[in-house]
Amino acid sequence: PPRCRERARTPPQAHLSAPILINVPAEIETPRLLLRCPRAGDGVVVHEAVVESLQELRVWRASRPWAIPEPSVDASEMFCRESQAAFIRRTSLPYLAFERSSGRFIASTSLHRIHWEVPRFELGFWCRSSAHRQGYTREAARALLELAFTGLAARRVEAYTDELNVASRQLCVSAGMALEGVLRHERVDRAGTLRNTCVFAAVR
């Protein structure tokens, strides 16, 4: 199982009026990955991965609007710093995943759209193109599900994928989530095409 260097010891319900007081581990170790909160200076490696993966990311741009503009180091650095601020405020819990053996940035995953009063989270993830089909994103996603249910007393974690994104759908299932339904004609992409969204979830 993933190992949190700092366990989330405080029940979330204890600090509903001040989520910033909820203890959340800044680092999580899995067999192959180190997941940690983004920080200043990470923009360079995130930008490199986004540029490498941009063509693939834009295929699913209806669900990843941040992948539409041309990337820049400054934009990735802003993302990292804003993500760190959100992590501290507990409004979102983003993690960057690095390969433990090499230190290479592999993937990004997060628990966001948080409702601490339930608690309920949405799981998000993406992986750089050169690291696809090696199980890294599944490993990172399972670590965040473990954190949500055992560390943060989650009652529900959900994920949304484009119906045509078979890889993401398979990842949700292999991470332990179940398909709850399909939202038909839920979005319109930049070409004006209606897109369906699959809703996956794991519950306590």
Short mmCIF file of C-alpha atoms in Angstrom, two decimals:
data_model
loop_
_atom_site.label_atom_id
_atom_site.label_comp_id
_atom_site.label_asym_id
_atom_site.label_seq_id
_atom_site.Cartn_x
_atom_site.Cartn_y
_atom_site.Cartn_z
CA PRO A 1 0.00 0.00 0.00
CA PRO A 2 1.10 3.63 -0.44
CA ARG A 3 3.02 5.12 2.48
CA CYS A 4 2.21 8.66 3.57
CA ARG A 5 5.15 10.41 5.16
CA GLU A 6 2.72 12.48 7.21
CA ARG A 7 -0.55 10.77 8.04
CA ALA A 8 -3.78 12.73 7.97
CA ARG A 9 -4.54 12.43 11.68
CA THR A 10 -7.31 14.99 12.08
CA PRO A 11 -10.88 13.92 11.20
CA PRO A 12 -12.05 16.32 8.44
CA GLN A 13 -15.34 16.95 10.24
CA ALA A 14 -13.39 18.49 13.12
CA HIS A 15 -12.39 21.50 11.00
CA LEU A 16 -15.28 22.08 8.59
CA SER A 17 -15.20 25.79 9.33
CA ALA A 18 -11.43 25.92 8.73
CA PRO A 19 -10.32 23.18 6.27
CA ILE A 20 -6.79 24.60 6.35
CA LEU A 21 -6.42 22.87 9.73
CA ILE A 22 -7.03 19.41 8.25
CA ASN A 23 -3.81 17.41 8.21
CA VAL A 24 -3.02 16.10 4.72
CA PRO A 25 0.29 14.42 3.80
CA ALA A 26 2.46 16.55 1.50
CA GLU A 27 4.21 13.40 0.24
CA ILE A 28 3.05 9.86 -0.50
CA GLU A 29 5.27 6.96 -1.54
CA THR A 30 4.14 4.04 -3.69
CA PRO A 31 6.33 1.16 -4.92
CA ARG A 32 7.55 3.17 -7.93
CA LEU A 33 6.44 6.74 -7.34
CA LEU A 34 6.86 9.69 -5.02
CA LEU A 35 3.76 11.86 -5.02
CA ARG A 36 4.20 15.32 -3.57
CA CYS A 37 2.49 18.67 -3.50
CA PRO A 38 3.60 21.00 -6.34
CA ARG A 39 5.96 23.79 -5.36
CA ALA A 40 7.80 26.77 -6.80
CA GLY A 41 10.32 25.66 -9.43
CA ASP A 42 8.33 22.65 -10.67
CA GLY A 43 7.08 24.55 -13.72
CA VAL A 44 10.05 23.56 -15.87
CA VAL A 45 9.48 19.79 -15.60
CA VAL A 46 5.69 20.13 -15.85
CA HIS A 47 6.06 22.27 -18.98
CA GLU A 48 8.37 19.68 -20.55
CA ALA A 49 5.80 16.94 -19.97
CA VAL A 50 2.90 19.06 -21.26
CA VAL A 51 4.78 19.93 -24.48
CA GLU A 52 5.63 16.26 -25.00
CA SER A 53 1.98 15.25 -24.48
CA LEU A 54 0.13 18.23 -25.95
CA GLN A 55 -1.14 16.56 -29.12
CA GLU A 56 -2.61 13.70 -27.11
CA LEU A 57 -4.04 15.98 -24.43
CA ARG A 58 -5.80 18.10 -27.02
CA VAL A 59 -7.68 15.07 -28.32
CA TRP A 60 -9.57 15.26 -25.03
CA ARG A 61 -9.53 19.06 -24.81
CA ALA A 62 -13.27 19.09 -24.06
CA SER A 63 -12.40 17.81 -20.59
CA ARG A 64 -8.97 19.47 -20.30
CA PRO A 65 -9.43 23.13 -21.29
CA TRP A 66 -6.03 24.03 -19.86
CA ALA A 67 -4.43 21.99 -22.66
CA ILE A 68 -5.86 24.18 -25.42
CA PRO A 69 -3.53 27.26 -25.32
CA GLU A 70 0.10 27.06 -26.32
CA PRO A 71 2.04 26.00 -23.22
CA SER A 72 4.79 28.06 -21.63
CA VAL A 73 7.16 27.63 -18.70
CA ASP A 74 5.53 30.60 -16.99
CA ALA A 75 2.05 29.08 -17.36
CA SER A 76 3.25 25.78 -15.88
CA GLU A 77 5.02 27.60 -13.06
CA MET A 78 1.83 29.53 -12.29
CA PHE A 79 -0.06 26.23 -12.24
CA CYS A 80 2.42 24.77 -9.75
CA ARG A 81 2.37 27.78 -7.43
CA GLU A 82 -1.41 28.12 -7.54
CA SER A 83 -1.71 24.38 -6.91
CA GLN A 84 0.54 24.66 -3.86
CA ALA A 85 -1.60 27.51 -2.53
CA ALA A 86 -4.77 25.47 -3.09
CA PHE A 87 -3.19 22.51 -1.30
CA ILE A 88 -2.38 24.68 1.72
CA ARG A 89 -5.93 26.08 1.78
CA ARG A 90 -7.32 22.52 1.31
CA THR A 91 -9.53 23.70 -1.56
CA SER A 92 -7.79 21.16 -3.82
CA LEU A 93 -5.21 18.44 -3.16
CA PRO A 94 -2.92 18.22 -6.22
CA TYR A 95 0.11 15.93 -6.39
CA LEU A 96 2.95 15.60 -8.89
CA ALA A 97 4.17 12.03 -9.37
CA PHE A 98 7.90 11.40 -9.80
CA GLU A 99 9.58 8.10 -10.58
CA ARG A 100 11.48 7.15 -7.43
CA SER A 101 14.34 5.47 -9.26
CA SER A 102 15.13 8.39 -11.57
CA GLY A 103 13.37 11.47 -10.17
CA ARG A 104 11.63 11.98 -13.52
CA PHE A 105 8.24 13.73 -13.51
CA ILE A 106 5.70 11.15 -14.68
CA ALA A 107 2.14 12.23 -13.96
CA SER A 108 -0.18 14.60 -12.17
CA THR A 109 -3.14 13.60 -10.06
CA SER A 110 -5.43 15.37 -7.64
CA LEU A 111 -8.41 15.30 -5.34
CA HIS A 112 -10.45 18.39 -6.17
CA ARG A 113 -14.00 19.80 -6.14
CA ILE A 114 -13.89 18.92 -2.47
CA HIS A 115 -16.97 18.87 -0.24
CA TRP A 116 -15.49 18.46 3.23
CA GLU A 117 -18.92 18.23 4.85
CA VAL A 118 -19.52 14.80 3.24
CA PRO A 119 -16.50 14.32 2.61
CA ARG A 120 -16.58 13.93 -1.18
CA PHE A 121 -13.82 14.36 -3.76
CA GLU A 122 -13.30 14.27 -7.50
CA LEU A 123 -10.25 12.38 -8.74
CA GLY A 124 -8.29 13.79 -11.68
CA PHE A 125 -5.20 12.48 -13.46
CA TRP A 126 -3.01 12.73 -16.55
CA CYS A 127 0.28 11.08 -17.54
CA ARG A 128 3.02 12.22 -19.91
CA SER A 129 2.91 10.41 -23.25
CA SER A 130 6.27 8.66 -22.93
CA ALA A 131 5.13 6.95 -19.70
CA HIS A 132 1.81 5.59 -20.97
CA ARG A 133 0.85 1.93 -20.62
CA GLN A 134 3.24 1.30 -17.73
CA GLY A 135 0.70 1.48 -14.91
CA TYR A 136 2.03 4.70 -13.38
CA THR A 137 -1.25 6.63 -13.48
CA ARG A 138 -3.16 3.70 -12.01
CA GLU A 139 -0.58 3.47 -9.22
CA ALA A 140 -0.94 7.20 -8.49
CA ALA A 141 -4.75 7.09 -8.66
CA ARG A 142 -4.91 4.15 -6.25
CA ALA A 143 -2.68 6.07 -3.84
CA LEU A 144 -5.07 9.01 -3.83
CA LEU A 145 -8.09 6.75 -3.36
CA GLU A 146 -6.28 5.19 -0.40
CA LEU A 147 -5.58 8.65 0.99
CA ALA A 148 -9.19 9.73 0.51
CA PHE A 149 -10.82 6.73 2.17
CA THR A 150 -8.34 5.83 4.90
CA GLY A 151 -6.79 9.22 5.64
CA LEU A 152 -9.58 11.71 4.93
CA ALA A 153 -12.69 9.68 5.82
CA ALA A 154 -14.13 10.06 2.32
CA ARG A 155 -17.58 8.68 1.68
CA ARG A 156 -17.38 9.18 -2.08
CA VAL A 157 -14.70 9.74 -4.72
CA GLU A 158 -15.83 10.32 -8.29
CA ALA A 159 -14.12 10.72 -11.67
CA TYR A 160 -15.38 11.98 -15.02
CA THR A 161 -14.00 10.84 -18.37
CA ASP A 162 -14.92 11.39 -21.99
CA GLU A 163 -16.89 8.37 -23.22
CA LEU A 164 -14.41 7.90 -26.08
CA ASN A 165 -11.38 7.99 -23.77
CA VAL A 166 -11.07 4.23 -23.35
CA ALA A 167 -7.73 4.40 -21.51
CA SER A 168 -9.11 6.69 -18.80
CA ARG A 169 -12.22 4.58 -18.44
CA GLN A 170 -10.15 1.42 -18.02
CA LEU A 171 -7.94 3.18 -15.48
CA CYS A 172 -10.93 4.12 -13.35
CA VAL A 173 -12.12 0.52 -13.30
CA SER A 174 -8.68 -0.90 -12.54
CA ALA A 175 -8.24 1.62 -9.72
CA GLY A 176 -11.39 0.28 -8.10
CA MET A 177 -14.12 2.63 -9.31
CA ALA A 178 -17.46 1.62 -10.81
CA LEU A 179 -19.29 3.16 -13.76
CA GLU A 180 -22.42 4.84 -12.43
CA GLY A 181 -23.76 6.24 -15.69
CA VAL A 182 -23.21 8.24 -18.85
CA LEU A 183 -24.14 11.91 -19.14
CA ARG A 184 -25.29 12.16 -22.75
CA HIS A 185 -24.56 15.34 -24.72
CA GLU A 186 -23.08 16.82 -21.56
CA ARG A 187 -20.43 18.99 -23.25
CA VAL A 188 -19.62 20.59 -26.57
CA ASP A 189 -16.04 20.57 -27.81
CA ARG A 190 -14.36 23.37 -29.76
CA ALA A 191 -15.52 21.83 -33.04
CA GLY A 192 -19.12 22.01 -31.86
CA THR A 193 -19.43 18.24 -31.43
CA LEU A 194 -21.58 16.98 -28.56
CA ARG A 195 -19.64 14.78 -26.15
CA ASN A 196 -20.77 12.21 -23.59
CA THR A 197 -19.23 11.97 -20.14
CA CYS A 198 -18.83 8.78 -18.08
CA VAL A 199 -19.26 9.05 -14.33
CA PHE A 200 -17.18 6.67 -12.20
CA ALA A 201 -17.20 6.49 -8.43
CA ALA A 202 -15.98 4.61 -5.39
CA VAL A 203 -17.94 4.86 -2.15
CA ARG A 204 -17.38 3.88 1.44
#
